[in-house]
Coordinates of C-alpha atoms in Angstrom, one line a residue:
M1 CA 59.8 238.9 82.2
S2 CA 61.8 236.3 84.0
I3 CA 60.2 233.2 85.5
R4 CA 60.9 234.4 89.1
R5 CA 58.9 237.6 88.5
R6 CA 56.2 235.8 86.6
L7 CA 55.8 233.4 89.6
M8 CA 55.9 236.2 92.1
T9 CA 53.2 238.1 90.0
R10 CA 51.0 235.1 89.8
F11 CA 51.3 234.3 93.5
I12 CA 50.8 237.7 94.6
G13 CA 47.7 238.0 92.1
L14 CA 46.4 234.7 93.7
L15 CA 46.7 235.8 97.2
A16 CA 45.1 239.2 96.4
G17 CA 42.3 237.4 94.7
A18 CA 41.7 235.2 97.5
V19 CA 41.7 238.1 99.9
I20 CA 39.2 239.9 97.7
L21 CA 36.9 236.8 97.6
I22 CA 37.1 236.3 101.3
L23 CA 36.2 240.2 101.8
V24 CA 33.5 239.8 99.4
L25 CA 32.1 236.7 101.2
G26 CA 32.6 238.2 104.5
G27 CA 31.0 241.4 103.4
S28 CA 28.0 239.5 101.9
I29 CA 27.6 237.5 105.1
A30 CA 27.9 240.7 107.2
Y31 CA 25.1 242.4 105.2
W32 CA 22.9 239.3 105.7
V33 CA 23.7 239.3 109.4
I34 CA 22.8 243.2 109.6
Q35 CA 19.6 242.5 107.7
Q36 CA 18.8 239.7 110.0
L37 CA 19.6 241.8 113.1
N38 CA 17.4 244.5 111.7
E39 CA 14.7 242.0 111.1
A40 CA 14.9 240.7 114.8
S41 CA 15.0 244.3 116.1
L42 CA 11.8 245.0 114.2
V43 CA 10.3 241.9 115.8
E44 CA 11.7 242.5 119.2
D45 CA 10.9 246.2 119.4
F46 CA 9.1 247.6 116.4
A47 CA 7.9 250.7 118.3
S48 CA 11.5 251.9 118.6
V49 CA 13.4 250.5 115.6
G50 CA 10.5 250.4 113.1
L51 CA 9.4 254.0 113.8
E52 CA 12.8 255.3 113.3
Q53 CA 13.2 253.5 110.0
L54 CA 9.8 254.6 109.0
I55 CA 10.8 258.2 109.5
S56 CA 14.2 257.8 107.8
T57 CA 12.6 256.3 104.7
A58 CA 9.4 258.3 104.5
E59 CA 8.9 260.5 101.5
I60 CA 6.5 263.6 101.7
L61 CA 4.5 263.9 98.5
P62 CA 3.3 267.2 97.0
D63 CA -0.3 266.6 98.3
G64 CA 0.9 266.4 101.9
T65 CA 0.6 262.7 102.2
V66 CA 3.6 260.5 103.3
R67 CA 4.9 257.5 101.4
Y68 CA 6.5 254.8 103.5
D69 CA 8.5 251.7 102.9
P70 CA 6.0 248.9 102.0
E71 CA 7.9 246.3 103.9
L72 CA 7.7 248.3 107.2
L73 CA 3.9 249.0 106.6
K74 CA 3.4 245.3 106.1
R75 CA 5.1 244.9 109.6
V76 CA 2.8 247.5 111.1
E77 CA -0.2 245.5 109.9
E78 CA 1.3 242.2 111.2
N79 CA 1.7 243.8 114.6
N80 CA -1.9 245.0 114.5
G81 CA -0.7 248.5 114.8
W82 CA -1.6 251.8 113.0
L83 CA 0.0 255.0 112.0
Q84 CA -1.0 258.6 112.0
V85 CA 1.0 261.7 111.0
L86 CA 0.0 264.8 112.9
D87 CA 0.7 268.6 112.0
E88 CA 1.5 271.2 114.5
Q89 CA -2.1 271.8 115.3
G90 CA -2.7 268.2 116.1
H91 CA -4.7 267.4 112.9
V92 CA -4.2 264.0 111.2
V93 CA -2.7 264.7 107.8
D94 CA -2.1 261.1 107.0
A95 CA -2.9 257.7 108.4
F96 CA -2.5 253.8 108.0
H97 CA -4.6 251.1 109.2
T98 CA -6.3 253.3 111.8
P99 CA -9.3 251.7 113.8
S100 CA -12.4 253.7 114.0
D101 CA -12.1 254.3 117.7
V102 CA -9.0 256.5 117.1
P103 CA -9.5 260.2 116.9
N104 CA -8.5 262.2 113.9
H105 CA -7.6 265.3 115.9
Y106 CA -5.8 265.8 119.1
K107 CA -5.7 268.8 121.5
P108 CA -2.2 269.5 122.7
G109 CA -2.8 268.3 126.3
E110 CA -5.1 265.5 125.2
L111 CA -2.4 263.7 123.2
I112 CA 0.2 264.2 126.2
S113 CA -2.4 262.6 128.6
Y114 CA -2.9 259.6 126.3
W115 CA 0.9 259.2 125.8
E116 CA 1.7 259.3 129.6
G117 CA -1.2 257.1 130.6
R118 CA -3.0 259.7 132.8
K119 CA -6.1 259.4 130.5
P120 CA -7.4 255.9 129.4
F121 CA -6.7 255.1 125.8
P122 CA -7.5 251.7 124.1
Y123 CA -4.0 251.4 122.6
Q124 CA -0.4 251.7 123.5
L125 CA 1.0 254.9 122.0
Y126 CA 4.5 255.6 120.7
M127 CA 5.5 259.1 119.3
L128 CA 8.5 260.2 117.2
I129 CA 9.0 263.8 116.1
R130 CA 11.4 264.4 113.1
E131 CA 12.1 267.1 110.6
R132 CA 12.0 266.1 107.1
N133 CA 12.6 268.6 104.2
G134 CA 12.2 271.5 106.5
I135 CA 8.8 270.3 107.9
N136 CA 8.4 269.1 111.5
F137 CA 5.8 266.4 111.9
T138 CA 4.8 263.9 114.5
L139 CA 4.5 260.1 113.8
L140 CA 2.0 258.5 116.1
Y141 CA 2.1 254.8 116.2
G142 CA -0.5 252.7 118.2
E143 CA -0.4 249.0 119.0
S144 CA -3.2 246.9 120.5
N145 CA -1.8 245.3 123.5
Q146 CA -4.1 242.4 124.5
A147 CA -2.0 241.7 127.7
V148 CA -2.5 245.2 129.0
T149 CA -6.2 245.1 128.4
I150 CA -6.7 241.8 130.0
L151 CA -4.5 242.8 133.1
E152 CA -6.5 246.0 133.5
Q153 CA -9.8 244.4 133.5
T154 CA -8.6 241.7 135.7
Y155 CA -7.0 244.1 138.3
S156 CA -10.1 246.3 138.3
G157 CA -12.6 243.3 138.6
G158 CA -10.6 241.0 140.7
S159 CA -9.1 241.2 144.3
Y160 CA -6.3 239.6 146.4
A161 CA -6.8 239.4 150.1
N162 CA -5.9 236.9 152.9
D163 CA -3.7 235.1 150.4
K164 CA -6.7 234.3 148.2
L165 CA -7.1 235.5 144.6
V166 CA -10.8 236.2 143.5
L167 CA -11.6 236.6 139.9
Q168 CA -14.9 236.9 138.1
S169 CA -15.9 234.0 135.8
E170 CA -15.7 236.4 132.7
Q171 CA -12.1 237.3 133.7
Q172 CA -11.2 233.8 134.1
E173 CA -12.6 232.9 130.6
V174 CA -10.7 235.7 128.9
I175 CA -7.3 234.5 130.6
R176 CA -8.0 231.0 129.7
S177 CA -9.0 231.8 126.0
A178 CA -5.9 233.8 125.6
G179 CA -3.7 231.0 127.0
A180 CA -2.3 233.5 129.5
Y181 CA -1.6 233.1 133.2
L182 CA -1.7 235.6 136.2
L183 CA 0.8 235.8 138.9
I184 CA 0.7 237.8 142.3
L185 CA 4.2 238.6 143.4
D186 CA 5.2 240.0 146.9
H187 CA 7.5 242.8 147.5
Q188 CA 10.5 240.5 147.2
G189 CA 9.3 239.1 144.0
R190 CA 8.1 235.7 145.3
V191 CA 5.0 234.1 143.7
L192 CA 2.0 234.4 146.2
T193 CA -0.6 233.0 144.1
S194 CA -1.3 232.3 140.5
F195 CA -4.2 231.6 138.0
N196 CA -3.8 229.3 134.9
E197 CA 0.0 228.9 135.7
P198 CA 1.7 226.1 133.5
A199 CA 2.7 223.2 135.6
V200 CA 6.3 223.3 134.6
G201 CA 8.5 226.1 133.1
T202 CA 7.8 229.1 135.4
P203 CA 10.1 230.2 138.3
D204 CA 9.0 230.6 142.0
S205 CA 10.3 234.0 142.2
Y206 CA 11.3 237.0 139.9
S207 CA 13.9 239.6 140.3
I208 CA 13.7 243.1 139.1
Q209 CA 16.0 242.2 136.1
D210 CA 13.7 239.3 135.2
L211 CA 10.7 241.5 135.1
I212 CA 12.5 244.3 133.0
L213 CA 13.7 241.6 130.5
R214 CA 10.4 239.9 130.2
T215 CA 8.6 243.1 129.7
R216 CA 11.2 244.7 127.3
Y217 CA 12.1 241.5 125.2
P218 CA 8.8 239.4 124.9
T219 CA 10.0 237.4 121.8
R220 CA 13.0 236.1 123.8
Y221 CA 10.6 234.4 126.1
G222 CA 7.7 233.9 123.7
M223 CA 5.5 235.9 126.1
T224 CA 4.1 239.3 126.3
T225 CA 4.4 240.3 129.9
V226 CA 2.8 243.3 131.5
T227 CA 2.7 244.3 135.3
I228 CA 0.6 246.5 137.7
Y229 CA 2.0 247.5 141.0
D230 CA -0.5 247.7 144.0
E231 CA 0.7 250.3 146.3
Q232 CA -1.6 249.3 149.2
D233 CA -0.3 245.7 149.7
Q234 CA 2.9 246.4 147.8
S235 CA 2.2 243.5 145.5
T236 CA 2.7 243.1 141.7
W237 CA 0.3 241.7 139.4
M238 CA 2.0 240.1 136.4
L239 CA 0.2 238.8 133.2
S240 CA 1.9 236.8 130.6
V241 CA 0.3 236.0 127.2
P242 CA 1.8 233.8 124.5
L243 CA 2.8 235.5 121.3
A244 CA 0.6 234.2 118.6
R245 CA 2.5 235.3 115.5
N246 CA 5.8 234.3 116.6
P247 CA 5.9 231.5 119.2
A248 CA 9.6 231.5 120.2
V249 CA 10.9 229.0 122.5
V250 CA 11.2 230.2 126.2
N251 CA 14.7 231.2 127.4
E252 CA 15.9 231.0 123.8
N253 CA 18.1 233.9 122.4
P254 CA 16.8 234.8 119.0
Y255 CA 20.3 236.3 118.0
R256 CA 21.9 233.0 118.2
F257 CA 20.0 231.8 115.1
I258 CA 21.5 234.8 113.3
F259 CA 25.2 234.6 114.4
G260 CA 25.4 230.9 114.4
P261 CA 24.3 230.3 110.8
A262 CA 26.3 233.3 109.7
L263 CA 29.5 231.9 111.3
I264 CA 28.9 228.5 109.8
A265 CA 28.2 229.9 106.5
L266 CA 31.4 232.1 106.7
L267 CA 33.6 229.1 107.7
I268 CA 32.1 226.9 104.9
S269 CA 32.5 229.6 102.4
I270 CA 36.2 230.0 103.4
I271 CA 36.9 226.5 103.3
T272 CA 35.2 226.0 100.1
L273 CA 37.0 228.9 98.7
L274 CA 40.5 227.5 99.8
V275 CA 39.7 224.1 98.6
L276 CA 38.8 225.7 95.1
L277 CA 41.8 227.7 95.1
A278 CA 44.0 224.7 96.1
L279 CA 42.5 222.8 93.1
W280 CA 43.0 225.8 90.8
Y281 CA 46.6 226.3 92.0
A282 CA 47.4 222.6 91.5
N283 CA 46.0 222.6 88.1
R284 CA 47.6 225.9 87.2
F285 CA 51.1 225.5 88.7
G286 CA 51.2 221.9 89.9
Y287 CA 50.3 220.2 86.7
P288 CA 52.8 221.9 84.5
M289 CA 55.5 220.8 87.1
L290 CA 54.3 217.2 87.1
H291 CA 54.6 217.3 83.3
M292 CA 58.1 218.7 83.3
L293 CA 59.0 215.9 86.0
Q294 CA 57.5 213.2 83.8
W295 CA 59.5 214.7 80.8
L296 CA 62.8 214.5 82.8
Q297 CA 61.9 211.0 83.9
R298 CA 61.5 210.1 80.1
L299 CA 64.9 211.7 79.4
E300 CA 66.3 209.5 82.1
R301 CA 65.0 206.4 80.3
G302 CA 66.3 207.5 76.9
H303 CA 63.0 208.8 75.5
Y304 CA 63.6 212.3 74.3
E305 CA 60.2 213.3 73.1
E306 CA 57.9 215.4 75.2
P307 CA 55.1 213.6 76.8
T308 CA 51.9 213.8 74.6
G309 CA 48.1 214.0 75.3
A310 CA 45.3 211.8 74.1
R311 CA 45.7 213.3 70.5
G312 CA 49.4 212.5 70.3
K313 CA 50.5 216.1 70.5
P314 CA 52.7 217.7 73.1
R315 CA 50.6 218.7 76.2
S316 CA 52.4 222.0 76.8
Q317 CA 51.7 223.3 73.2
K318 CA 48.7 224.4 71.2
G319 CA 48.2 223.3 67.6
N320 CA 50.1 226.3 66.3
G321 CA 53.1 225.6 68.4
K322 CA 52.5 228.2 71.1
W323 CA 52.5 227.5 74.8
R324 CA 49.2 226.7 76.5
Q325 CA 48.1 229.3 79.2
K326 CA 49.1 227.5 82.2
Y327 CA 52.5 226.4 80.8
R328 CA 53.5 230.1 79.9
V329 CA 54.9 230.9 83.4
Y330 CA 57.4 228.0 82.9
S331 CA 58.3 228.9 79.3
E332 CA 62.1 229.3 80.0
V333 CA 62.1 226.0 81.9
L334 CA 60.3 224.1 79.1
R335 CA 62.6 225.7 76.4
S336 CA 65.6 224.5 78.4
I337 CA 64.1 221.0 78.6
Q338 CA 63.5 221.1 74.9
T339 CA 67.1 222.2 74.3
L340 CA 68.2 219.4 76.6
S341 CA 66.1 216.9 74.8
S342 CA 67.5 217.9 71.4
T343 CA 71.0 217.9 72.6
L344 CA 70.7 214.5 74.2
K345 CA 69.0 213.1 71.1
R346 CA 71.6 214.6 69.0
D347 CA 74.4 213.3 71.3
E348 CA 72.7 209.9 71.1
E349 CA 72.7 209.9 67.4
L350 CA 76.3 211.0 67.4
R351 CA 77.3 208.3 69.9
K352 CA 75.6 205.7 67.6
Q353 CA 77.5 207.1 64.5
T354 CA 80.7 207.2 66.6
E355 CA 80.3 203.7 67.7
S356 CA 79.8 202.7 64.1
L357 CA 82.9 204.8 63.0
R358 CA 84.8 203.2 65.8
E359 CA 84.0 199.8 64.7
E360 CA 84.8 200.6 61.1
W361 CA 88.1 202.1 62.4
I362 CA 89.0 199.1 64.5
A363 CA 88.4 197.0 61.5
G364 CA 90.6 199.2 59.4
I365 CA 93.3 199.4 61.9
T366 CA 93.3 195.7 62.5
H367 CA 93.6 195.3 58.8
D368 CA 96.3 197.9 58.5
L369 CA 98.2 196.3 61.3
K370 CA 97.8 192.7 60.1
T371 CA 98.9 193.4 56.5
P372 CA 102.4 194.6 57.3
L373 CA 102.7 192.2 60.3
S374 CA 101.9 189.4 57.9
S375 CA 104.6 190.5 55.6
I376 CA 107.2 190.7 58.4
Q377 CA 106.2 187.3 59.7
G378 CA 106.3 185.8 56.2
Y379 CA 109.7 187.1 55.5
A380 CA 111.0 186.1 59.0
H381 CA 109.8 182.5 58.4
M382 CA 111.6 182.6 55.0
L383 CA 114.8 183.7 56.5
E384 CA 114.4 181.1 59.3
A385 CA 113.9 178.2 57.0
E386 CA 116.9 175.8 56.8
K387 CA 116.0 174.3 53.5
Y388 CA 116.6 177.7 51.8
S389 CA 119.9 179.4 51.3
W390 CA 119.4 183.1 50.6
T391 CA 122.0 185.3 49.1
S392 CA 123.2 188.6 50.8
D393 CA 121.3 190.6 48.4
E394 CA 118.0 188.6 49.1
V395 CA 118.6 189.0 52.7
R396 CA 119.0 192.8 52.4
E397 CA 115.9 193.0 50.3
F398 CA 113.8 191.0 52.8
A399 CA 115.1 193.1 55.7
G400 CA 114.3 196.3 53.8
I401 CA 110.8 195.3 53.4
M402 CA 110.4 194.1 57.0
L403 CA 111.9 197.5 58.1
D404 CA 109.4 199.4 55.8
K405 CA 106.4 197.6 57.3
S406 CA 107.6 198.1 60.8
M407 CA 108.1 201.8 60.2
Y408 CA 104.5 202.0 58.8
M409 CA 103.2 200.2 62.0
D410 CA 105.3 202.6 64.1
R411 CA 103.7 205.7 62.3
L412 CA 100.3 204.2 62.7
V413 CA 100.7 203.7 66.5
N414 CA 102.2 207.2 66.8
D415 CA 99.2 208.8 64.9
L416 CA 96.8 207.1 67.2
A417 CA 98.5 208.2 70.2
M418 CA 98.9 211.8 68.9
T419 CA 95.1 212.0 68.2
Y420 CA 94.4 211.2 71.9
R421 CA 97.0 213.7 73.2
L422 CA 95.5 216.3 70.9
R423 CA 91.9 215.6 71.7
S424 CA 92.7 215.8 75.6
G425 CA 94.9 218.9 75.2
G426 CA 98.1 217.2 76.3
Y427 CA 100.0 218.3 73.4
Q428 CA 101.0 222.0 73.3
P429 CA 103.8 222.5 70.7
P430 CA 106.2 225.5 71.2
V431 CA 105.6 228.0 68.4
E432 CA 108.0 230.5 67.0
Q433 CA 107.7 233.4 64.5
T434 CA 108.4 232.2 61.1
D435 CA 108.3 233.4 57.5
V436 CA 105.3 231.5 56.2
N437 CA 106.0 232.1 52.6
T438 CA 109.5 230.8 52.9
L439 CA 108.5 227.9 55.1
L440 CA 105.6 226.8 52.8
Q441 CA 107.7 227.1 49.6
D442 CA 110.3 224.8 51.1
L443 CA 107.6 222.2 52.1
V444 CA 105.9 222.4 48.6
Q445 CA 109.3 221.9 46.9
R446 CA 110.1 218.9 49.1
A447 CA 106.7 217.4 48.2
E448 CA 107.2 217.8 44.5
R449 CA 110.3 215.7 44.7
N450 CA 108.1 212.7 46.0
P451 CA 107.8 210.1 43.2
A452 CA 104.5 208.9 44.6
Y453 CA 102.8 212.3 43.6
G454 CA 104.3 212.6 40.1
G455 CA 105.8 215.8 38.6
G456 CA 104.3 219.0 37.9
R457 CA 101.1 218.5 39.9
I458 CA 101.7 221.1 42.8
T459 CA 101.7 224.9 42.3
F460 CA 102.8 227.3 45.0
Q461 CA 101.5 230.9 45.2
P462 CA 103.1 232.9 47.9
A463 CA 101.5 236.2 49.3
P464 CA 102.5 239.4 47.5
V465 CA 103.7 240.8 50.9
P466 CA 105.8 239.2 53.6
V467 CA 103.8 237.1 56.0
S468 CA 105.0 236.2 59.5
G469 CA 103.2 233.8 61.8
H470 CA 103.7 231.9 65.0
V471 CA 103.8 228.2 64.1
H472 CA 105.6 224.9 65.2
I473 CA 107.5 224.0 62.2
P474 CA 107.4 220.2 62.7
S475 CA 103.8 220.2 63.2
F476 CA 103.3 222.5 60.2
E477 CA 105.4 220.2 58.1
R478 CA 103.2 217.2 59.0
I479 CA 100.1 219.3 58.2
V480 CA 101.3 220.1 54.7
D481 CA 102.4 216.4 54.2
N482 CA 99.0 215.2 55.2
L483 CA 97.0 217.6 53.2
T484 CA 99.2 217.1 50.0
A485 CA 98.9 213.5 50.3
N486 CA 95.2 213.6 50.7
A487 CA 94.8 215.8 47.6
L488 CA 97.1 213.9 45.3
L489 CA 96.8 210.2 46.5
H490 CA 93.1 210.0 46.8
N491 CA 92.2 211.8 43.6
P492 CA 92.7 210.8 39.9
P493 CA 96.3 210.9 38.6
N494 CA 95.6 214.0 36.7
T495 CA 94.5 216.1 39.7
T496 CA 96.4 219.3 40.5
L497 CA 97.0 221.0 43.8
V498 CA 97.4 224.8 44.1
V499 CA 98.8 225.9 47.5
S500 CA 98.7 229.7 48.3
V501 CA 99.2 232.0 51.1
Q502 CA 97.1 235.1 52.0
S503 CA 97.9 237.7 54.5
G504 CA 95.5 238.8 57.1
E505 CA 94.1 242.2 58.2
Q506 CA 96.4 242.4 61.3
T507 CA 99.9 241.3 62.0
G508 CA 100.3 237.7 62.6
D509 CA 97.1 236.9 60.7
F510 CA 97.3 234.7 57.7
C511 CA 95.6 231.9 55.7
V512 CA 97.1 228.8 53.9
Q513 CA 94.9 227.5 51.1
F514 CA 95.0 223.9 49.5
A515 CA 92.7 223.9 46.4
D516 CA 92.5 220.7 44.1
D517 CA 90.5 220.0 41.1
G518 CA 89.8 216.3 42.0
R519 CA 86.6 214.4 42.4
G520 CA 85.4 216.4 45.5
M521 CA 83.5 215.1 48.6
D522 CA 79.8 214.7 49.5
P523 CA 78.5 216.6 52.5
E524 CA 78.6 213.5 54.7
T525 CA 82.2 213.0 53.9
V526 CA 83.0 216.6 54.6
W527 CA 81.2 216.3 58.0
K528 CA 83.2 213.2 59.0
L529 CA 86.4 214.3 57.4
F530 CA 88.1 215.0 60.8
E531 CA 86.7 212.1 62.8
R532 CA 89.5 210.0 64.3
Y533 CA 87.6 206.8 63.3
Y534 CA 86.6 207.8 59.9
R535 CA 88.3 206.6 56.8
G536 CA 87.1 207.9 53.4
T537 CA 89.3 205.6 51.5
D538 CA 89.9 201.9 51.2
T539 CA 92.6 200.0 53.0
A540 CA 93.8 197.9 50.1
T541 CA 97.4 199.5 50.2
S542 CA 98.8 199.2 53.6
D543 CA 100.7 202.6 53.6
V544 CA 97.7 204.7 52.3
G545 CA 96.8 205.7 55.8
S546 CA 95.0 204.8 58.9
G547 CA 92.2 207.4 58.7
L548 CA 93.9 209.4 61.4
G549 CA 95.7 211.9 59.2
M550 CA 93.0 214.6 59.0
A551 CA 92.2 214.1 62.8
V552 CA 95.8 214.8 63.5
T553 CA 95.9 217.7 61.1
K554 CA 92.9 219.4 62.8
G555 CA 94.4 218.8 66.2
L556 CA 97.7 220.2 65.3
I557 CA 96.2 223.3 63.8
E558 CA 94.0 224.0 66.8
A559 CA 97.0 223.4 69.1
M560 CA 98.8 226.1 67.3
K561 CA 95.7 228.5 67.8
G562 CA 94.3 228.2 64.3
R563 CA 91.4 226.7 62.7
I564 CA 90.7 224.7 59.5
E565 CA 87.7 225.0 57.1
V566 CA 86.7 222.7 54.2
Q567 CA 84.7 223.5 51.1
S568 CA 83.9 220.7 48.7
A569 CA 81.3 219.4 46.4
L570 CA 81.3 216.2 44.2
G571 CA 82.9 216.9 40.8
K572 CA 84.0 220.3 41.8
G573 CA 87.2 219.7 43.8
T574 CA 88.0 220.6 47.4
V575 CA 89.3 223.8 49.1
I576 CA 90.9 223.5 52.5
R577 CA 91.9 226.7 54.4
L578 CA 94.2 226.9 57.3
I579 CA 93.4 230.2 59.2
W580 CA 95.1 232.1 61.8
D581 CA 93.4 235.3 63.1
R582 CA 91.8 236.8 66.1
H583 CA 88.7 234.7 65.7
S584 CA 90.7 231.4 65.9
D585 CA 91.7 232.2 69.5
K586 CA 88.1 231.9 70.4
V587 CA 87.7 228.5 69.0

C-alpha cells in the first residue's frame, strides 16, 4: 500500500474514531439527561409519571400478587403514598404501604365518588387502568396531602367578611406549625388579606396561569399550593405549604440543573477528547515527521547516520531492524532517506578518495612534465653555452632528445584533454563498419614490431567466422596500443599476451579479449583502474605513461557504444574484454 493510501486510511480511521467517541459521549450524556429528567418528573408529578412506570414495569406473579420496581416503590414511600391493585369486582388483590383507614373493597359507585371528590376521602386519589398479560386491573394510588387537609379545615372553620379574616386558634396553630400561609384573593386575583404570609417573596396578585403553575408544579416554587373557590363572594382561598422533603428555591427551574451540567459535561468531554486526539495525532504522525526533518538537517550538516535514541539505536527501528509502529506509515520516505544517506555517505567517501587520487595524479603529472622539461632545458642550456663547441652530430642528438621529450609532453597534454572531452560527452567519434578480424590482426602485427615489447610475446586468435562491427579505427588503434602496452610494459619480461576475437549472438555483436599471464591486480587496483587520477605504476621513466591511458581507453570504448570488463587476481594474470552488444547501448 502506498504512503498516500496509508495516510488516507489512518486519517479516515482517526476521524471515524473521533466521531464514534463523540457519539458515545453524547449518547452517555443523553442517557444521563433522560434519567435525570425522569427523576425530576417523578419528583414533579409522581402521580402521572410514576404510575405509568409502575404499570409498565409491573410483573404479575402466579399467586396474583404484583411485583413492582423497588426504586419506584421507594419513591411511593418517600411521598407518603400507598398503592392498591383492584380486580374487576373492586376487591384489593395487592397493596403496598396502605394505611389502616383505607378500605380494602370498593363498590363501583363508591370509588368513583371518592375519585371525583363528591364523597370525602382522607387522601388524594389517582387511578390508572391497564391491561397486562390479558388481565385488566386498576392501580389505585393515594397520597396524603397536608395542604388539602389544612385548607379544608381552615375553610370550614374560618370565615372572611367585611375585609376581615377570622380563624380559630387551633387552625392558626396548624398553619404556623406547618410553615404555611393563607391568602384570600378577589375575583381578579388581588390579595385581599393573608395569614402568616412571609414579609418578602410573595406577589400582590396572582393570575390564572400563576395559580395553575403553582398548583401543577410545586417543586418549581418549593411550595405545595391548593385552592378553594367561594362562589358566594367569588373569592379564592389559597394555602401554600413548604415542601419538607425537597426544599427547592422559589422561582428556580429544576430542569436547568439538568441541562446545564449536561451541556457543560458534553463540552468538557469533547474538548478533552479533541486535546487527547491532538496529542495522539502529534505523537503518531507529527513525531515521525519531526524525526525525518532532524535527519535531513543532519544530512545538511554532513552527518549521515540516523538520529538515535537514549540507547544509541535508531529511533525508527526496533532491535530486530523492523520499523516501529508509528513509523510504518512513512516506511517509503524513511527508506528513501536511508538510501539518500547511504548515497551521500558513499559519495563523500568517493570524493575523499578522488581528492586523494587527484593529489597523487597532480604529483605524478608534475613529475612527468618536469622530467622531460628538465631534459629540454638542460640540452638548451648546453647548446646556448659559448664555451662549448658542439659538432653537428651532437647538435642533432640533442635536438632529437628535445624533440622526443616535447612529443611526450604533447601526448600527456592531449591525453588529459581527451579524458575531459570523453567524460563530458563532447567527443563522439564517427564509426564505420569494419572487419574486426582484419583490423585487429594488423594492429597486433604492428605491436609485435615494437622493440620495447620484445619478440614472440603477442599471440592473435581471430574468430572462426567473419566479424563485422561499427568502430572508429583511430580510436580503436589507440585502445589496442594502450591495452598492449599495459599488459607487456607493466608485467615481468616473460609475460605473454593473447588477443582474441569472439563473435556475438547478433550481427554487429562481438568481443575482443586481452588475456595476459602477468602478476595480476588486487581488487582495489581493479576498482581504480579506469580512474583519471589513478596511476598503478611508478613514474621513474618519463614515457611510461601519465595514468590516463586506461581512462582514455574506457572513454573511447563507451563513445563507440561498447563496454569494458576486467577480471584479474594477484598471481593469476589479467583478462580485459571489450564488448559490443545490445546490452552495451544501455550503459
